[in-house]
PDB file of C-alpha atoms and ligand atoms in Angstrom:
ATOM      1  CA  UNK A   1     -22.593 -33.114 136.395  1.00 93.00           C
ATOM      2  CA  UNK A   2     -23.300 -36.011 137.759  1.00 94.00           C
ATOM      3  CA  UNK A   3     -25.526 -39.832 137.111  1.00 96.00           C
ATOM      4  CA  UNK A   4     -29.215 -40.327 138.000  1.00 95.00           C
ATOM      5  CA  UNK A   5     -30.927 -43.675 136.616  1.00 97.00           C
ATOM      6  CA  UNK A   6     -33.297 -43.371 134.135  1.00 97.00           C
ATOM      7  CA  UNK A   7     -37.170 -42.495 134.928  1.00 96.00           C
ATOM      8  CA  UNK A   8     -40.174 -43.271 133.105  1.00 95.00           C
ATOM      9  CA  UNK A   9     -40.097 -40.132 132.193  1.00 95.00           C
ATOM     10  CA  UNK A  10     -37.659 -39.369 130.493  1.00 96.00           C
ATOM     11  CA  UNK A  11     -39.583 -39.549 127.441  1.00 97.00           C
ATOM     12  CA  UNK A  12     -38.916 -36.990 125.770  1.00 97.00           C
ATOM     13  CA  UNK A  13     -35.053 -36.200 126.355  1.00 97.00           C
ATOM     14  CA  UNK A  14     -35.223 -39.944 124.775  1.00 97.00           C
ATOM     15  CA  UNK A  15     -37.208 -39.039 121.713  1.00 98.00           C
ATOM     16  CA  UNK A  16     -35.006 -35.753 121.083  1.00 97.00           C
ATOM     17  CA  UNK A  17     -31.584 -38.139 121.082  1.00 97.00           C
ATOM     18  CA  UNK A  18     -32.853 -41.407 119.623  1.00 97.00           C
ATOM     19  CA  UNK A  19     -35.954 -39.427 117.120  1.00 97.00           C
ATOM     20  CA  UNK A  20     -33.400 -36.962 116.085  1.00 97.00           C
ATOM     21  CA  UNK A  21     -32.487 -37.332 112.543  1.00 96.00           C
ATOM     22  CA  UNK A  22     -28.590 -34.999 113.645  1.00 95.00           C
ATOM     23  CA  UNK A  23     -27.949 -37.199 117.046  1.00 96.00           C
ATOM     24  CA  UNK A  24     -28.537 -40.407 114.690  1.00 96.00           C
ATOM     25  CA  UNK A  25     -25.865 -39.383 111.721  1.00 94.00           C
ATOM     26  CA  UNK A  26     -23.992 -41.745 112.517  1.00 94.00           C
ATOM     27  CA  UNK A  27     -26.196 -45.079 113.459  1.00 94.00           C
ATOM     28  CA  UNK A  28     -27.541 -45.676 110.784  1.00 93.00           C
ATOM     29  CA  UNK A  29     -30.998 -42.351 111.301  1.00 95.00           C
ATOM     30  CA  UNK A  30     -33.887 -42.017 113.326  1.00 96.00           C
ATOM     31  CA  UNK A  31     -36.159 -44.697 115.432  1.00 96.00           C
ATOM     32  CA  UNK A  32     -39.765 -44.475 115.448  1.00 95.00           C
ATOM     33  CA  UNK A  33     -40.824 -42.269 118.236  1.00 96.00           C
ATOM     34  CA  UNK A  34     -43.429 -45.446 118.599  1.00 95.00           C
ATOM     35  CA  UNK A  35     -41.883 -47.715 120.726  1.00 92.00           C
ATOM     36  CA  UNK A  36     -40.054 -45.472 122.822  1.00 97.00           C
ATOM     37  CA  UNK A  37     -41.739 -44.613 126.276  1.00 97.00           C
ATOM     38  CA  UNK A  38     -42.102 -48.913 126.150  1.00 97.00           C
ATOM     39  CA  UNK A  39     -38.154 -48.317 125.505  1.00 97.00           C
ATOM     40  CA  UNK A  40     -37.452 -45.598 128.974  1.00 98.00           C
ATOM     41  CA  UNK A  41     -39.433 -48.113 130.905  1.00 98.00           C
ATOM     42  CA  UNK A  42     -37.527 -51.112 129.855  1.00 98.00           C
ATOM     43  CA  UNK A  43     -34.326 -49.477 130.520  1.00 98.00           C
ATOM     44  CA  UNK A  44     -35.913 -47.776 133.928  1.00 98.00           C
ATOM     45  CA  UNK A  45     -37.166 -51.070 134.960  1.00 98.00           C
ATOM     46  CA  UNK A  46     -33.870 -52.600 134.406  1.00 98.00           C
ATOM     47  CA  UNK A  47     -31.692 -49.907 136.337  1.00 98.00           C
ATOM     48  CA  UNK A  48     -34.297 -49.389 139.205  1.00 98.00           C
ATOM     49  CA  UNK A  49     -33.385 -53.845 139.351  1.00 98.00           C
ATOM     50  CA  UNK A  50     -29.092 -52.949 138.848  1.00 97.00           C
ATOM     51  CA  UNK A  51     -28.685 -55.451 136.228  1.00 98.00           C
ATOM     52  CA  UNK A  52     -27.506 -52.746 133.670  1.00 98.00           C
ATOM     53  CA  UNK A  53     -27.068 -49.352 134.265  1.00 98.00           C
ATOM     54  CA  UNK A  54     -28.987 -46.630 132.627  1.00 98.00           C
ATOM     55  CA  UNK A  55     -28.329 -43.379 133.356  1.00 98.00           C
ATOM     56  CA  UNK A  56     -29.596 -39.548 133.130  1.00 97.00           C
ATOM     57  CA  UNK A  57     -25.744 -36.341 132.463  1.00 97.00           C
ATOM     58  CA  UNK A  58     -27.407 -33.678 135.070  1.00 96.00           C
ATOM     59  CA  UNK A  59     -25.503 -30.793 134.479  1.00 94.00           C
ATOM     60  CA  UNK A  60     -26.998 -29.248 137.117  1.00 83.00           C
ATOM     61  CA  UNK A  61     -24.454 -29.617 140.434  1.00 75.00           C
ATOM     62  CA  UNK A  62     -27.008 -28.389 142.797  1.00 77.00           C
ATOM     63  CA  UNK A  63     -29.757 -31.101 142.304  1.00 74.00           C
ATOM     64  CA  UNK A  64     -32.622 -28.159 142.402  1.00 80.00           C
ATOM     65  CA  UNK A  65     -33.573 -28.838 138.243  1.00 84.00           C
ATOM     66  CA  UNK A  66     -32.704 -32.885 138.371  1.00 79.00           C
ATOM     67  CA  UNK A  67     -35.387 -32.866 134.917  1.00 83.00           C
ATOM     68  CA  UNK A  68     -32.946 -30.964 133.319  1.00 92.00           C
ATOM     69  CA  UNK A  69     -31.155 -33.198 130.952  1.00 96.00           C
ATOM     70  CA  UNK A  70     -27.575 -33.244 129.097  1.00 97.00           C
ATOM     71  CA  UNK A  71     -27.807 -36.923 127.303  1.00 98.00           C
ATOM     72  CA  UNK A  72     -27.211 -40.358 128.320  1.00 98.00           C
ATOM     73  CA  UNK A  73     -24.385 -43.134 129.659  1.00 98.00           C
ATOM     74  CA  UNK A  74     -25.269 -46.542 129.628  1.00 98.00           C
ATOM     75  CA  UNK A  75     -23.281 -50.087 130.245  1.00 98.00           C
ATOM     76  CA  UNK A  76     -24.910 -52.990 130.016  1.00 98.00           C
ATOM     77  CA  UNK A  77     -23.628 -57.005 129.248  1.00 98.00           C
ATOM     78  CA  UNK A  78     -25.664 -58.658 126.607  1.00 96.00           C
ATOM     79  CA  UNK A  79     -24.036 -62.045 125.079  1.00 96.00           C
ATOM     80  CA  UNK A  80     -22.112 -62.621 121.909  1.00 94.00           C
ATOM     81  CA  UNK A  81     -20.726 -65.888 120.595  1.00 92.00           C
ATOM     82  CA  UNK A  82     -17.402 -65.605 123.183  1.00 91.00           C
ATOM     83  CA  UNK A  83     -19.384 -65.908 125.819  1.00 96.00           C
ATOM     84  CA  UNK A  84     -21.352 -62.163 127.811  1.00 97.00           C
ATOM     85  CA  UNK A  85     -19.610 -58.335 126.793  1.00 98.00           C
ATOM     86  CA  UNK A  86     -20.303 -55.469 128.752  1.00 98.00           C
ATOM     87  CA  UNK A  87     -20.816 -52.566 126.256  1.00 98.00           C
ATOM     88  CA  UNK A  88     -21.054 -48.452 126.960  1.00 98.00           C
ATOM     89  CA  UNK A  89     -23.181 -46.011 124.437  1.00 98.00           C
ATOM     90  CA  UNK A  90     -23.301 -42.218 125.349  1.00 98.00           C
ATOM     91  CA  UNK A  91     -25.553 -39.465 123.501  1.00 98.00           C
ATOM     92  CA  UNK A  92     -24.845 -36.400 124.518  1.00 98.00           C
ATOM     93  CA  UNK A  93     -28.129 -33.583 123.119  1.00 97.00           C
ATOM     94  CA  UNK A  94     -26.770 -30.487 120.719  1.00 96.00           C
ATOM     95  CA  UNK A  95     -27.261 -27.883 122.794  1.00 95.00           C
ATOM     96  CA  UNK A  96     -24.697 -29.640 125.581  1.00 97.00           C
ATOM     97  CA  UNK A  97     -22.268 -30.349 123.000  1.00 97.00           C
ATOM     98  CA  UNK A  98     -18.780 -29.830 122.826  1.00 96.00           C
ATOM     99  CA  UNK A  99     -18.309 -28.666 126.874  1.00 96.00           C
ATOM    100  CA  UNK A 100     -15.874 -32.378 127.853  1.00 97.00           C
ATOM    101  CA  UNK A 101     -19.694 -33.202 130.213  1.00 97.00           C
ATOM    102  CA  UNK A 102     -19.385 -36.512 127.925  1.00 98.00           C
ATOM    103  CA  UNK A 103     -16.095 -37.328 128.619  1.00 98.00           C
ATOM    104  CA  UNK A 104     -16.739 -36.640 131.694  1.00 98.00           C
ATOM    105  CA  UNK A 105     -19.738 -38.458 132.274  1.00 98.00           C
ATOM    106  CA  UNK A 106     -17.996 -41.546 131.260  1.00 98.00           C
ATOM    107  CA  UNK A 107     -14.788 -41.405 132.939  1.00 98.00           C
ATOM    108  CA  UNK A 108     -18.015 -40.999 135.926  1.00 98.00           C
ATOM    109  CA  UNK A 109     -19.776 -44.399 134.836  1.00 98.00           C
ATOM    110  CA  UNK A 110     -16.482 -46.400 134.223  1.00 98.00           C
ATOM    111  CA  UNK A 111     -15.001 -44.874 138.240  1.00 98.00           C
ATOM    112  CA  UNK A 112     -17.925 -46.123 139.521  1.00 98.00           C
ATOM    113  CA  UNK A 113     -17.428 -49.541 137.314  1.00 98.00           C
ATOM    114  CA  UNK A 114     -13.802 -49.652 138.812  1.00 98.00           C
ATOM    115  CA  UNK A 115     -15.069 -48.575 142.167  1.00 98.00           C
ATOM    116  CA  UNK A 116     -17.353 -51.216 142.574  1.00 98.00           C
ATOM    117  CA  UNK A 117     -15.095 -54.402 140.458  1.00 97.00           C
ATOM    118  CA  UNK A 118     -18.075 -54.094 138.428  1.00 98.00           C
ATOM    119  CA  UNK A 119     -18.410 -54.118 134.468  1.00 98.00           C
ATOM    120  CA  UNK A 120     -14.968 -55.843 133.763  1.00 98.00           C
ATOM    121  CA  UNK A 121     -13.320 -55.417 130.302  1.00 98.00           C
ATOM    122  CA  UNK A 122     -15.974 -52.486 129.314  1.00 98.00           C
ATOM    123  CA  UNK A 123     -15.454 -52.317 125.057  1.00 98.00           C
ATOM    124  CA  UNK A 124     -17.440 -48.942 122.958  1.00 98.00           C
ATOM    125  CA  UNK A 125     -18.589 -49.786 119.189  1.00 98.00           C
ATOM    126  CA  UNK A 126     -18.450 -45.977 118.300  1.00 98.00           C
ATOM    127  CA  UNK A 127     -19.084 -45.138 114.257  1.00 97.00           C
ATOM    128  CA  UNK A 128     -15.725 -44.597 112.356  1.00 97.00           C
ATOM    129  CA  UNK A 129     -16.740 -41.375 111.299  1.00 96.00           C
ATOM    130  CA  UNK A 130     -17.494 -40.160 114.770  1.00 97.00           C
ATOM    131  CA  UNK A 131     -15.228 -38.007 115.386  1.00 97.00           C
ATOM    132  CA  UNK A 132     -16.471 -37.228 119.194  1.00 97.00           C
ATOM    133  CA  UNK A 133     -17.306 -40.613 120.066  1.00 98.00           C
ATOM    134  CA  UNK A 134     -13.855 -41.357 118.793  1.00 98.00           C
ATOM    135  CA  UNK A 135     -11.837 -38.118 121.202  1.00 98.00           C
ATOM    136  CA  UNK A 136     -13.775 -39.441 124.577  1.00 98.00           C
ATOM    137  CA  UNK A 137     -12.477 -42.701 123.611  1.00 98.00           C
ATOM    138  CA  UNK A 138      -9.061 -42.238 123.126  1.00 98.00           C
ATOM    139  CA  UNK A 139      -8.491 -39.549 125.733  1.00 97.00           C
ATOM    140  CA  UNK A 140     -10.339 -41.051 128.799  1.00 98.00           C
ATOM    141  CA  UNK A 141      -7.155 -44.506 128.178  1.00 98.00           C
ATOM    142  CA  UNK A 142      -9.780 -46.962 125.566  1.00 98.00           C
ATOM    143  CA  UNK A 143      -7.572 -49.237 123.415  1.00 98.00           C
ATOM    144  CA  UNK A 144      -8.200 -49.544 119.538  1.00 98.00           C
ATOM    145  CA  UNK A 145      -8.333 -53.030 118.702  1.00 98.00           C
ATOM    146  CA  UNK A 146      -9.960 -53.451 115.341  1.00 98.00           C
ATOM    147  CA  UNK A 147     -12.130 -51.909 113.090  1.00 98.00           C
ATOM    148  CA  UNK A 148     -15.430 -53.951 112.957  1.00 96.00           C
ATOM    149  CA  UNK A 149     -19.472 -53.555 110.800  1.00 97.00           C
ATOM    150  CA  UNK A 150     -22.163 -54.299 113.709  1.00 94.00           C
ATOM    151  CA  UNK A 151     -25.760 -53.523 113.637  1.00 92.00           C
ATOM    152  CA  UNK A 152     -27.587 -52.007 116.399  1.00 90.00           C
ATOM    153  CA  UNK A 153     -31.349 -51.518 115.824  1.00 87.00           C
ATOM    154  CA  UNK A 154     -31.287 -53.252 112.276  1.00 91.00           C
ATOM    155  CA  UNK A 155     -28.405 -51.209 110.422  1.00 93.00           C
ATOM    156  CA  UNK A 156     -24.968 -52.259 109.923  1.00 95.00           C
ATOM    157  CA  UNK A 157     -22.256 -49.699 111.331  1.00 96.00           C
ATOM    158  CA  UNK A 158     -18.689 -49.155 110.482  1.00 98.00           C
ATOM    159  CA  UNK A 159     -17.801 -49.417 113.821  1.00 98.00           C
ATOM    160  CA  UNK A 160     -13.822 -48.668 115.599  1.00 98.00           C
ATOM    161  CA  UNK A 161     -13.977 -51.715 118.442  1.00 98.00           C
ATOM    162  CA  UNK A 162     -12.058 -49.728 121.379  1.00 98.00           C
ATOM    163  CA  UNK A 163     -12.063 -51.415 124.665  1.00 98.00           C
ATOM    164  CA  UNK A 164     -10.860 -50.410 128.847  1.00 98.00           C
ATOM    165  CA  UNK A 165      -9.983 -52.390 131.954  1.00 98.00           C
ATOM    166  CA  UNK A 166     -11.682 -49.410 133.954  1.00 98.00           C
ATOM    167  CA  UNK A 167      -8.727 -51.107 137.170  1.00 97.00           C
ATOM    168  CA  UNK A 168      -6.013 -50.075 134.662  1.00 97.00           C
ATOM    169  CA  UNK A 169      -6.404 -47.816 131.872  1.00 97.00           C
ATOM    170  CA  UNK A 170      -9.141 -45.112 133.264  1.00 97.00           C
ATOM    171  CA  UNK A 171      -7.458 -42.224 132.477  1.00 92.00           C
TER     172      UNK A 171
HETATM  173  C1  COA B 201     -20.590 -37.335 120.057  1.00 89.62           C
HETATM  174  C2  COA B 201     -21.216 -36.921 121.716  1.00 89.62           C
HETATM  175  C3  COA B 201     -21.149 -37.616 122.688  1.00 89.62           C
HETATM  176  C4  COA B 201     -20.257 -36.296 122.273  1.00 89.62           C
HETATM  177  O1  COA B 201     -20.223 -35.633 123.597  1.00 89.62           O
HETATM  178  P1  COA B 201     -19.302 -34.093 123.872  1.00 89.62           P
HETATM  179  O2  COA B 201     -19.697 -34.007 125.173  1.00 89.62           O
HETATM  180  O3  COA B 201     -19.735 -33.314 123.030  1.00 89.62           O
HETATM  181  O4  COA B 201     -18.249 -34.172 123.784  1.00 89.62           O
HETATM  182  P2  COA B 201     -16.748 -33.710 124.432  1.00 89.62           P
HETATM  183  O5  COA B 201     -17.288 -32.406 125.227  1.00 89.62           O
HETATM  184  O6  COA B 201     -16.941 -34.457 126.139  1.00 89.62           O
HETATM  185  O7  COA B 201     -15.534 -33.981 123.978  1.00 89.62           O
HETATM  186  C5  COA B 201     -15.360 -35.236 123.477  1.00 89.62           C
HETATM  187  C6  COA B 201     -13.475 -35.321 123.119  1.00 89.62           C
HETATM  188  O8  COA B 201     -13.863 -35.721 121.315  1.00 89.62           O
HETATM  189  C7  COA B 201     -13.809 -34.180 121.323  1.00 89.62           C
HETATM  190  N1  COA B 201     -14.675 -33.639 119.959  1.00 89.62           N
HETATM  191  C8  COA B 201     -15.719 -32.645 120.619  1.00 89.62           C
HETATM  192  N2  COA B 201     -16.064 -32.817 119.914  1.00 89.62           N
HETATM  193  C9  COA B 201     -15.456 -32.694 118.133  1.00 89.62           C
HETATM  194  C10 COA B 201     -15.352 -32.884 116.967  1.00 89.62           C
HETATM  195  N3  COA B 201     -16.402 -32.015 116.127  1.00 89.62           N
HETATM  196  N4  COA B 201     -14.288 -33.547 116.306  1.00 89.62           N
HETATM  197  C11 COA B 201     -13.701 -33.444 116.520  1.00 89.62           C
HETATM  198  N5  COA B 201     -13.272 -33.784 118.769  1.00 89.62           N
HETATM  199  C12 COA B 201     -14.544 -33.647 118.167  1.00 89.62           C
HETATM  200  C13 COA B 201     -13.119 -32.648 122.115  1.00 89.62           C
HETATM  201  O9  COA B 201     -12.014 -32.532 121.706  1.00 89.62           O
HETATM  202  C14 COA B 201     -12.955 -33.988 122.682  1.00 89.62           C
HETATM  203  O10 COA B 201     -11.308 -34.839 123.622  1.00 89.62           O
HETATM  204  P3  COA B 201     -10.204 -33.859 124.250  1.00 89.62           P
HETATM  205  O11 COA B 201     -10.707 -34.398 125.142  1.00 89.62           O
HETATM  206  O12 COA B 201      -8.513 -35.398 123.748  1.00 89.62           O
HETATM  207  O13 COA B 201      -9.810 -32.374 124.299  1.00 89.62           O
HETATM  208  C15 COA B 201     -22.074 -36.157 121.493  1.00 89.62           C
HETATM  209  O14 COA B 201     -21.372 -34.944 120.090  1.00 89.62           O
HETATM  210  C16 COA B 201     -22.745 -37.270 120.461  1.00 89.62           C
HETATM  211  O15 COA B 201     -24.379 -36.960 121.652  1.00 89.62           O
HETATM  212  N6  COA B 201     -23.713 -37.140 119.665  1.00 89.62           N
HETATM  213  C17 COA B 201     -24.193 -37.371 118.808  1.00 89.62           C
HETATM  214  C18 COA B 201     -24.758 -39.242 119.319  1.00 89.62           C
HETATM  215  C19 COA B 201     -23.975 -39.846 118.708  1.00 89.62           C
HETATM  216  O16 COA B 201     -23.544 -39.774 117.751  1.00 89.62           O
HETATM  217  N7  COA B 201     -23.245 -41.005 119.789  1.00 89.62           N
HETATM  218  C20 COA B 201     -22.162 -41.594 120.017  1.00 89.62           C
HETATM  219  C21 COA B 201     -23.073 -42.415 119.579  1.00 89.62           C
HETATM  220  S1  COA B 201     -20.862 -43.596 119.912  1.00 89.62           S
END
């Protein structure tokens, strides 16, 4: 498994992740296909400018097929009433789920955060019903802080609020 920056060519993978009812079941339902190409372009630009880490998970370690992707893992910063907050999110496509790839990708990106001393405390907000995502948080070393209602793409989700200090907590 390796991580690479999102590129504008990843639009098909974005559509398969964000416009699919099963993939989006714990995220409030599908997002419209229109606008996905723009979203990929914006994410690719932010990744290229190193403003946020938008990574594609590439299962092939030989680097011969970097276009075959298993999902995404992302760290970005956003403003809250308490100041800026770093957040991590992830998605793994159905044919790659249950193989430990999500966990390895999340751990790899948090190792990069630790090694570059970037992002500070990293927060995650998986839906309370998302057993696999809560499993990733638990086994990578996040601490469960509380339950929280979070607005994602205009929908209110019931989530667990987890946080990790990659310099101290990563397992
Ligand atoms: C959630 C998701 C990222 C998990 O990715 P994955 O690669 O299948 O997960 P992994 O194989 O790395 O497993 C991670 C942990 O969850 C556990 N797990 C995996 N699937 C599970 C399931 N269906 N129920 C309970 N636990 C599960 C694993 O055993 C592992 O825990 P362990 O280390 O204690 O053994 C993936 O299923 C997905 O993208 N789903 C749809 C979109 C989504 O929900 N995104 C996340 C929004 S927060």
